[in-house]
PDB file of C-alpha atoms in Angstrom:
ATOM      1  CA  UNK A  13      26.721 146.416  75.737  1.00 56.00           C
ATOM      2  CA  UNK A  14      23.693 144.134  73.992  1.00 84.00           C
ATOM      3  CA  UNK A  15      23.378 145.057  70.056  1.00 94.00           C
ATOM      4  CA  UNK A  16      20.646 143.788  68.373  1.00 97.00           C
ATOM      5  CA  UNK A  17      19.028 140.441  68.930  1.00 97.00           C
ATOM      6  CA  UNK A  18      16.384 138.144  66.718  1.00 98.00           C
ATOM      7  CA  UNK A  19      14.746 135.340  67.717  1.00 97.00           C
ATOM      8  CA  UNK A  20      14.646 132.588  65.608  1.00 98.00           C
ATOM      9  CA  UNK A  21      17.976 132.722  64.132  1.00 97.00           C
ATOM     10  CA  UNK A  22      17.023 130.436  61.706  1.00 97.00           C
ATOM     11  CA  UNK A  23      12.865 129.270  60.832  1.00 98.00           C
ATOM     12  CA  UNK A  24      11.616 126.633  58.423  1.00 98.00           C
ATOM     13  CA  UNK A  25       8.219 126.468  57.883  1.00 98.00           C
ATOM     14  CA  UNK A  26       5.658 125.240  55.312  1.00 97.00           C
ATOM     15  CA  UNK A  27       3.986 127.019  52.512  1.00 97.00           C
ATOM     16  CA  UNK A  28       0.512 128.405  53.870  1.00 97.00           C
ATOM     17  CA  UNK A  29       1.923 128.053  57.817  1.00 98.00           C
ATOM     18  CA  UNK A  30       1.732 131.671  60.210  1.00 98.00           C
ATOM     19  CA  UNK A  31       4.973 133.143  61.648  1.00 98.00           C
ATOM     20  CA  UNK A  32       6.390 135.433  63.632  1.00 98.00           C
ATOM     21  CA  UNK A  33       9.957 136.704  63.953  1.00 98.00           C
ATOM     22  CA  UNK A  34      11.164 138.618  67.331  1.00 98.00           C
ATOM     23  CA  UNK A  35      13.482 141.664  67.258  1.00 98.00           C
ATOM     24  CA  UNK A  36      14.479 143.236  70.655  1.00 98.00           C
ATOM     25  CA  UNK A  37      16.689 146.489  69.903  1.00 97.00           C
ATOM     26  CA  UNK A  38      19.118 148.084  71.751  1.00 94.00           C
ATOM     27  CA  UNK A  39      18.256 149.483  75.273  1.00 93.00           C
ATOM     28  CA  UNK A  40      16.655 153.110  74.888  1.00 90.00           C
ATOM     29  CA  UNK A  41      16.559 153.019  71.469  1.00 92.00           C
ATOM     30  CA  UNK A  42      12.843 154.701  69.931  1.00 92.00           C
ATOM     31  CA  UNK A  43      13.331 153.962  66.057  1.00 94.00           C
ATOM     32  CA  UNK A  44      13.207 150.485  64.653  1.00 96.00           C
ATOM     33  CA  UNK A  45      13.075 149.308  61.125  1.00 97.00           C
ATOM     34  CA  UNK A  46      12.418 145.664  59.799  1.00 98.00           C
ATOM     35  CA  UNK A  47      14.350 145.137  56.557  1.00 98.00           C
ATOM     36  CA  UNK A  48      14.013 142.103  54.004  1.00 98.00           C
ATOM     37  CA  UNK A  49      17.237 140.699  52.632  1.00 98.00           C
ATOM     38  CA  UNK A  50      16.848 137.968  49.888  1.00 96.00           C
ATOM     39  CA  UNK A  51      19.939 135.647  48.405  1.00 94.00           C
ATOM     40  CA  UNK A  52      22.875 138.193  46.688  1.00 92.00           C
ATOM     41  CA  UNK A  53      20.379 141.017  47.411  1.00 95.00           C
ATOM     42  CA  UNK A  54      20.914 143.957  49.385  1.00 97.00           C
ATOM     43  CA  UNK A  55      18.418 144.541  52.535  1.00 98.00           C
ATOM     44  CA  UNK A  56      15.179 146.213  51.426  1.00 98.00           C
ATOM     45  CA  UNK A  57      12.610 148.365  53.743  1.00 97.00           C
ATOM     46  CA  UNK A  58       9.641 146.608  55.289  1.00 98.00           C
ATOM     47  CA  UNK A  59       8.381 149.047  57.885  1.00 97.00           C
ATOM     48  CA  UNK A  60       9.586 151.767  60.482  1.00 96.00           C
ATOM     49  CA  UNK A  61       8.093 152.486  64.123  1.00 96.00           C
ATOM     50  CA  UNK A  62       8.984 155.674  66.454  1.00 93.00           C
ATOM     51  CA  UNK A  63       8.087 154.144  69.919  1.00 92.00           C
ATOM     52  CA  UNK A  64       4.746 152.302  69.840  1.00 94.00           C
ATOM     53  CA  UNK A  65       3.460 153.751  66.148  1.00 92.00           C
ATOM     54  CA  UNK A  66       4.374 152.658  62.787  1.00 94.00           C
ATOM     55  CA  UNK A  67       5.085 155.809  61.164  1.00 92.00           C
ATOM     56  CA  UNK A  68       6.317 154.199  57.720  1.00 94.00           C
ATOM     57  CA  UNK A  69       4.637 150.874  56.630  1.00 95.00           C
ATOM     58  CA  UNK A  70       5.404 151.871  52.551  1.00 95.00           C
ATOM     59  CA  UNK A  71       7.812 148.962  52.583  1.00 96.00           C
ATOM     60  CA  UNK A  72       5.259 145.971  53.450  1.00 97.00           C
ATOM     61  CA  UNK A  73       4.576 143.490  50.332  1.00 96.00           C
ATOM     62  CA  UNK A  74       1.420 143.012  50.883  1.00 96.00           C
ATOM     63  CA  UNK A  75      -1.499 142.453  53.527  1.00 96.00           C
ATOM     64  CA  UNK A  76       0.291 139.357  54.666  1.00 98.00           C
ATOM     65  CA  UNK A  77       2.749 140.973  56.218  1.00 98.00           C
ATOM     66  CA  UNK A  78       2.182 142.932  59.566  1.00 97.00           C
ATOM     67  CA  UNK A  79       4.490 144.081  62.317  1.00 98.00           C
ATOM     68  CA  UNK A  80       3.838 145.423  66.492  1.00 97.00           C
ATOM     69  CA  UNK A  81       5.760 147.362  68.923  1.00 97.00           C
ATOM     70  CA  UNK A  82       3.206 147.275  71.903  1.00 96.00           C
ATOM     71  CA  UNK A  83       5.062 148.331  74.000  1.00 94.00           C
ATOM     72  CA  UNK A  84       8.062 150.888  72.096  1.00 93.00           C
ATOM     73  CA  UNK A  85      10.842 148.024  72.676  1.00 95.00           C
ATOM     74  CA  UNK A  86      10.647 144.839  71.145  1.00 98.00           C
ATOM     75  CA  UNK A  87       8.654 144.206  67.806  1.00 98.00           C
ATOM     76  CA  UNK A  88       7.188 141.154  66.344  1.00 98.00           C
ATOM     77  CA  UNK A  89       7.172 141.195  62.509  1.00 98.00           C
ATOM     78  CA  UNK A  90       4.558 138.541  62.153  1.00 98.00           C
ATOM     79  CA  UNK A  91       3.556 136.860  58.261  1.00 98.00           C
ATOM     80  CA  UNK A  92       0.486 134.754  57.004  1.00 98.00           C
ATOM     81  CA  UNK A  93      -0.158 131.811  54.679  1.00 98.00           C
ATOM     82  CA  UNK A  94       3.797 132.226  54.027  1.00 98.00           C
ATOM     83  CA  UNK A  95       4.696 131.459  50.780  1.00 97.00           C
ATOM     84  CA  UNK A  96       8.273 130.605  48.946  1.00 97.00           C
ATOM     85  CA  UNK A  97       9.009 134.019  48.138  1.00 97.00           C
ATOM     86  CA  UNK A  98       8.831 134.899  51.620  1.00 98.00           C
ATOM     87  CA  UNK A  99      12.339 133.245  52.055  1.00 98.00           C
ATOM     88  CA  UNK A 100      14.666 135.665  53.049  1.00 98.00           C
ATOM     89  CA  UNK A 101      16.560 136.634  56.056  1.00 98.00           C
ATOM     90  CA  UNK A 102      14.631 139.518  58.241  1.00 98.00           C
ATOM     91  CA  UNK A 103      16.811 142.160  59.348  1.00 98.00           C
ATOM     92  CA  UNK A 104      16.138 144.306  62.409  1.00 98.00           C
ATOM     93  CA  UNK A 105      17.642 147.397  63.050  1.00 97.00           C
ATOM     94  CA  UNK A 106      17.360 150.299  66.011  1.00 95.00           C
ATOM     95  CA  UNK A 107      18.538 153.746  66.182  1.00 92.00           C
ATOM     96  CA  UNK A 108      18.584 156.088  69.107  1.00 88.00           C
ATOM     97  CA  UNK A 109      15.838 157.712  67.432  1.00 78.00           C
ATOM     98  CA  UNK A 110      14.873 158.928  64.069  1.00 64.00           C
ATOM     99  CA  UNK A 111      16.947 159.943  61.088  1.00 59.00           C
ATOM    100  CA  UNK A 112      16.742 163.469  60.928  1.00 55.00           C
ATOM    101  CA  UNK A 113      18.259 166.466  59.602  1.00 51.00           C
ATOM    102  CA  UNK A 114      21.365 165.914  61.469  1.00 53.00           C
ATOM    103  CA  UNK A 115      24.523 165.233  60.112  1.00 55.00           C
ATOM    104  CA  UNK A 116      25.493 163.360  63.261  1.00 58.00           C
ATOM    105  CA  UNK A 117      26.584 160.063  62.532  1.00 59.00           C
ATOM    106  CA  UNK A 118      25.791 158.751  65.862  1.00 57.00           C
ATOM    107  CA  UNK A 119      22.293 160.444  65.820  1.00 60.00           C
ATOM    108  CA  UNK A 120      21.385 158.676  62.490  1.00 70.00           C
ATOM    109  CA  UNK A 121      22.894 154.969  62.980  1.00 86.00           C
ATOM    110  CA  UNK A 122      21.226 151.727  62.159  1.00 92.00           C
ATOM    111  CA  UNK A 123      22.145 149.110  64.519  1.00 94.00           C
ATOM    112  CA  UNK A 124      21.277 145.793  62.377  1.00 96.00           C
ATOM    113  CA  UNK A 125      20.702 142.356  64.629  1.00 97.00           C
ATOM    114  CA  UNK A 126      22.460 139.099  62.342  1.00 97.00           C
ATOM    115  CA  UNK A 127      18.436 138.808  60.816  1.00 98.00           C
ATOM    116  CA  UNK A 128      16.029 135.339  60.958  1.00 98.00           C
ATOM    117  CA  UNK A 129      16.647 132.976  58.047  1.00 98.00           C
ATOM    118  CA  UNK A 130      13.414 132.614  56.820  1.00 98.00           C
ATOM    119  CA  UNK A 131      13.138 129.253  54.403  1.00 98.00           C
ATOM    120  CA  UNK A 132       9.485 128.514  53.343  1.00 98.00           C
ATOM    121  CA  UNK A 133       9.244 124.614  51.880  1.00 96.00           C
TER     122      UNK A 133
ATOM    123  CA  UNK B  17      16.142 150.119  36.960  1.00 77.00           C
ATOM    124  CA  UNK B  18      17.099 150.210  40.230  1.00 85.00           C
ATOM    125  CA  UNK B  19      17.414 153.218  42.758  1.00 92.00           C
ATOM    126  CA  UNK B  20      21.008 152.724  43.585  1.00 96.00           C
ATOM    127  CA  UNK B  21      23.472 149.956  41.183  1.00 95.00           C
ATOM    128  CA  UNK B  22      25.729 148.279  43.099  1.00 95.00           C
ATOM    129  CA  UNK B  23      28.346 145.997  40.817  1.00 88.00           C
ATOM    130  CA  UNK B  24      27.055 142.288  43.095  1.00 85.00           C
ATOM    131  CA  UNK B  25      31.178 141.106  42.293  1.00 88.00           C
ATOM    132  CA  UNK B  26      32.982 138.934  43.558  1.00 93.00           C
ATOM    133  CA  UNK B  27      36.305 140.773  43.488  1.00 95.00           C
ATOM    134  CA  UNK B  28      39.271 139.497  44.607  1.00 97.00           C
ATOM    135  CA  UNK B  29      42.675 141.156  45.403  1.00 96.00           C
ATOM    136  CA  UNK B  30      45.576 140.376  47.188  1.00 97.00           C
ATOM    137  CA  UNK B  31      46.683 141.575  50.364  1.00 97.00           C
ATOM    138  CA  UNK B  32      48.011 144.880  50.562  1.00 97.00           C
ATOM    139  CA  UNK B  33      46.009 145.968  47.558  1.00 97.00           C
ATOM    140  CA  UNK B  34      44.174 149.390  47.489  1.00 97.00           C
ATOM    141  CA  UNK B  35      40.333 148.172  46.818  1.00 97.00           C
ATOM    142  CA  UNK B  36      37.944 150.770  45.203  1.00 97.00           C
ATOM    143  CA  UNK B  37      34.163 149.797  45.436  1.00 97.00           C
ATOM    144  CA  UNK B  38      31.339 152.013  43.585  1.00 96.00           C
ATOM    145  CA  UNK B  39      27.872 152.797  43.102  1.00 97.00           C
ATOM    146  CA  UNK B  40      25.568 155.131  41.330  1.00 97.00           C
ATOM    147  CA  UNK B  41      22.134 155.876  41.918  1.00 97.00           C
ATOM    148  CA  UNK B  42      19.061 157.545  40.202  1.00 95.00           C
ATOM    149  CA  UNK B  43      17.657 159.768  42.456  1.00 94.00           C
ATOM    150  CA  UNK B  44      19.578 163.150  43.101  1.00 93.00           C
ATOM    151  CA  UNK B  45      17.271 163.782  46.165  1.00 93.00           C
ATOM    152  CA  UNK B  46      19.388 161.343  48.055  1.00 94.00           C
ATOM    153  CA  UNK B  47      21.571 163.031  50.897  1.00 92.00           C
ATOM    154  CA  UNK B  48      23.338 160.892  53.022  1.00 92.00           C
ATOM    155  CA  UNK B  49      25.484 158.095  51.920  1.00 95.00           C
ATOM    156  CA  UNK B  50      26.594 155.090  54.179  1.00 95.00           C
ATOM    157  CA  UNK B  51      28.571 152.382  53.542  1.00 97.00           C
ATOM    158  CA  UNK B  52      28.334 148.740  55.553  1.00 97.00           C
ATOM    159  CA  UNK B  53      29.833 145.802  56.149  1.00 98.00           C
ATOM    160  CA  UNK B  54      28.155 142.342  56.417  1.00 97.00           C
ATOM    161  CA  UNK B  55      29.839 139.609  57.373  1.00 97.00           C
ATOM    162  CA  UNK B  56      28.375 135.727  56.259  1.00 94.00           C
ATOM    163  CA  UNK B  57      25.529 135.756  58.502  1.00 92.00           C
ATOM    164  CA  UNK B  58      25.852 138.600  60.105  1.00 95.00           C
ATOM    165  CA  UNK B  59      24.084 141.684  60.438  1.00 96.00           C
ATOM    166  CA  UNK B  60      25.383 145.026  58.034  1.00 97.00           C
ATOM    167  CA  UNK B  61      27.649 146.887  60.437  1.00 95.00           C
ATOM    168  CA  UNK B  62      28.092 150.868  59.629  1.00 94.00           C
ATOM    169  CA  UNK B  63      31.957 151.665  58.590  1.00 95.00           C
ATOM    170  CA  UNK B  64      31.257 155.329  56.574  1.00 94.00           C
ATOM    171  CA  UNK B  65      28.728 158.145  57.121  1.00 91.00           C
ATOM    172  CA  UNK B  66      28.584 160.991  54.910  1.00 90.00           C
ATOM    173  CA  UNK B  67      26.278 163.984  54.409  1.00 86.00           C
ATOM    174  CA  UNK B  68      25.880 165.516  50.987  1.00 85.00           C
ATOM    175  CA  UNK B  69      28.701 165.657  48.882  1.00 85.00           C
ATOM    176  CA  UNK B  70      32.662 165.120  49.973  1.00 86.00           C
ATOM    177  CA  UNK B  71      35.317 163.130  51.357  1.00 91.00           C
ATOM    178  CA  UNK B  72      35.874 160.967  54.537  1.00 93.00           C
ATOM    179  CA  UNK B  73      38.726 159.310  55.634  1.00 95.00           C
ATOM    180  CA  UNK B  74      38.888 157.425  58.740  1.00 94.00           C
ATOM    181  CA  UNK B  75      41.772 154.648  59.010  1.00 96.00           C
ATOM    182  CA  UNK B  76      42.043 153.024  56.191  1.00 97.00           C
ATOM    183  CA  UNK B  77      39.041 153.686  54.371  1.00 97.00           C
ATOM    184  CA  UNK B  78      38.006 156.743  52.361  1.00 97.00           C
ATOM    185  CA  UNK B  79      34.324 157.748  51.510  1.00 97.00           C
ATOM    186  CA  UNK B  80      33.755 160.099  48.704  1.00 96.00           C
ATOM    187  CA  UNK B  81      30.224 161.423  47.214  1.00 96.00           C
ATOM    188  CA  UNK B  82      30.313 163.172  43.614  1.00 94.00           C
ATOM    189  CA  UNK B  83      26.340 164.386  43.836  1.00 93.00           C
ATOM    190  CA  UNK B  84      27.036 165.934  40.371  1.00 93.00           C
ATOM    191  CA  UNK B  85      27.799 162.499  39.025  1.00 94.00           C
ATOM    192  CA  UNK B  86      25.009 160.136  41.217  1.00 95.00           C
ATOM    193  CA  UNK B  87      28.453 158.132  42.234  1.00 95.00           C
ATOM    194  CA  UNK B  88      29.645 156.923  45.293  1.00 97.00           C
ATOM    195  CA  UNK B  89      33.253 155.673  46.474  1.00 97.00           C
ATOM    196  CA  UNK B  90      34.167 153.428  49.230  1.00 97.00           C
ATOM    197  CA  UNK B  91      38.199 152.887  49.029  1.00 97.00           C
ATOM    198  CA  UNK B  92      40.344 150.174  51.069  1.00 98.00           C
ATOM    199  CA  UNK B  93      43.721 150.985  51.518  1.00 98.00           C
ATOM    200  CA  UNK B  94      46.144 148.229  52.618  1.00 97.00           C
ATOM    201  CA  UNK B  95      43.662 145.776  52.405  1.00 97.00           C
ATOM    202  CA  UNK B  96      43.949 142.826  54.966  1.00 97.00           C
ATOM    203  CA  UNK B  97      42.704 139.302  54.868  1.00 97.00           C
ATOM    204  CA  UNK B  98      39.773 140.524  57.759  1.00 97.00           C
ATOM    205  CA  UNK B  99      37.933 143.046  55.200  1.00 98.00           C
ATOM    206  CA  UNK B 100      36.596 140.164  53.393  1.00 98.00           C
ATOM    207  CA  UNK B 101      32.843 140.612  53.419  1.00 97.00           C
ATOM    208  CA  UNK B 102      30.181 141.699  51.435  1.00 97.00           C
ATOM    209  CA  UNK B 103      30.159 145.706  51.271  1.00 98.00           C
ATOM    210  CA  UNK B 104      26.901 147.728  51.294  1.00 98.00           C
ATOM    211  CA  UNK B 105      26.046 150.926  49.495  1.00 98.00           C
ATOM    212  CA  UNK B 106      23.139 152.067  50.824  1.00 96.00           C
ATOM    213  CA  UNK B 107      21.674 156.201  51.301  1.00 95.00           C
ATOM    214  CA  UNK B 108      18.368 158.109  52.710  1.00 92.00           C
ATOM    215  CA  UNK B 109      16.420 161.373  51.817  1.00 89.00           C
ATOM    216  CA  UNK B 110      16.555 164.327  54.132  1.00 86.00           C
ATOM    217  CA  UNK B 111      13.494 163.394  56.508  1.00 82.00           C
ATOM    218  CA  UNK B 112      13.334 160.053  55.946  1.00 85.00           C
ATOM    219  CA  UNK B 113      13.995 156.886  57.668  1.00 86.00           C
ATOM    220  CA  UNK B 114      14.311 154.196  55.015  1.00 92.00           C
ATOM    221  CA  UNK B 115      18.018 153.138  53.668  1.00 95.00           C
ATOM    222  CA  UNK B 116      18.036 152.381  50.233  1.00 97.00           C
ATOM    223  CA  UNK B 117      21.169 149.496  49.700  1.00 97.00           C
ATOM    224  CA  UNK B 118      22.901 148.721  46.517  1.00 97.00           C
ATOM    225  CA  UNK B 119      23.206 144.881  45.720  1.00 96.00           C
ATOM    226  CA  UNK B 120      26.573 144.573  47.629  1.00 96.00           C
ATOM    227  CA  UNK B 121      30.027 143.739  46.267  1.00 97.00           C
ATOM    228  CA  UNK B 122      31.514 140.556  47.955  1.00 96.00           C
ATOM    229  CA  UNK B 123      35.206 141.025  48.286  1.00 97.00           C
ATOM    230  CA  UNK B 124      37.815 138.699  49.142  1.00 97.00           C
ATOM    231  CA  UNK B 125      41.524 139.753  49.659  1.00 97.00           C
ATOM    232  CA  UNK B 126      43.904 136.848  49.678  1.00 96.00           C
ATOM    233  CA  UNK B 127      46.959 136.393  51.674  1.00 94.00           C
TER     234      UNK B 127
END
């Protein structure tokens, strides 16, 4: 079946310039996370939604950064007046629905999409 | 100082070779310990899931927790050529949705 899929693979843009990155997650799946990954660096939180709400937004940098799941499928991490520290590649990930108490491997898997290569010039 | 320390590499080894890959972390809150797999440009894929403290063996790889110590194991046995990637540490609190990752360790194994 589909995985994970992000849309640009790959997006150069110019200091100051809006964008948006697309994640659409796996079929039926309620949790998504956006996750930064930077050069030699493991992938770091941005934000988590359960359906249409972002119930954990503790991971955004600043107010630059904002992300939407309209409609509890696909999200669109979106980021203004980009600047070069905003290069990274963007990780998506979906789960079949939150982590919880469960030991279930299965219950509390990340499915991660190969990211958007961010470069800011 | 970071939540979780990850040694980044590079290791190398040659076929065949058992591989051993570590990390410690901070927090003793932490419950559940993954490790992943990322190949270049690829997404992290999930190879071990524990809960608490423990072993877990599936295949050729063996995950083990020591919660007493903060240290995690990931071990490789009979490495092959195809397990080179960059290996992931990463772990969660009970009711919580965020992975924390270690750095990674890129390993190679030769032929």
């Amino acid at each position: 079946g589909a995985g994970v899929s992000q849309t640009p693979s790959n997006k150069v843009t110019e200091k100051g310039k809006y964008v948006e990155l697309r994640c659409d997650p796996i079929s039926g799946h309620t949790a998504l996370y956006w996750y930064r990954q930077s050069l030699g660096q493991g992938p770091e939180f941005l934000i988590y939604f359960q359906g249409t709400g972002a119930a954990d937004d503790s991971g955004l940098p600043n107010d630059r950064f904002f992300a939407v799941r309209p409609e509890g499928s696909v999200s669109t991490l979106k980021i203004q007046r980009t600047e070069r520290g905003d290069s990274a590649v963007y990780l998506c990930a979906s789960s079949p629905s939150g982590a919880g108490t469960s030991g279930s491997r299965s219950y509390n898997e990340q499915f991660f999409g190969p990211g958007t290569r961010l470069t800011v010039l | 100082q970071k939540e979780v320390e990850q040694d980044p590499g590079p290791l190398s080894v040659p076929e065949g070779a058992i591989v051993s890959l570590n990390c410690t972390y901070s927090n003793s809150a932490f419950q559940y310990f993954m490790w992943y797999r990322q190949y270049s440009r690829k997404g992290p894929e999930l190879l071990m899931y524990t809960y608490s403290s423990g072993n877990k063996e599936d295949g050729r790889f063996t995950a083990q927790v020591d919660k007493s110590s903060k240290y995690i194991s990931l071990f490789i046995r009979d490495s092959q050529p195809s397990d080179s990637a960059t290996y992931l540490c990463a772990m969660r609190f009970t009711g919580a949705q965020k992975l924390v990752f270690g750095q990674g360790t890129r390993l190679t194994i030769n032929p």
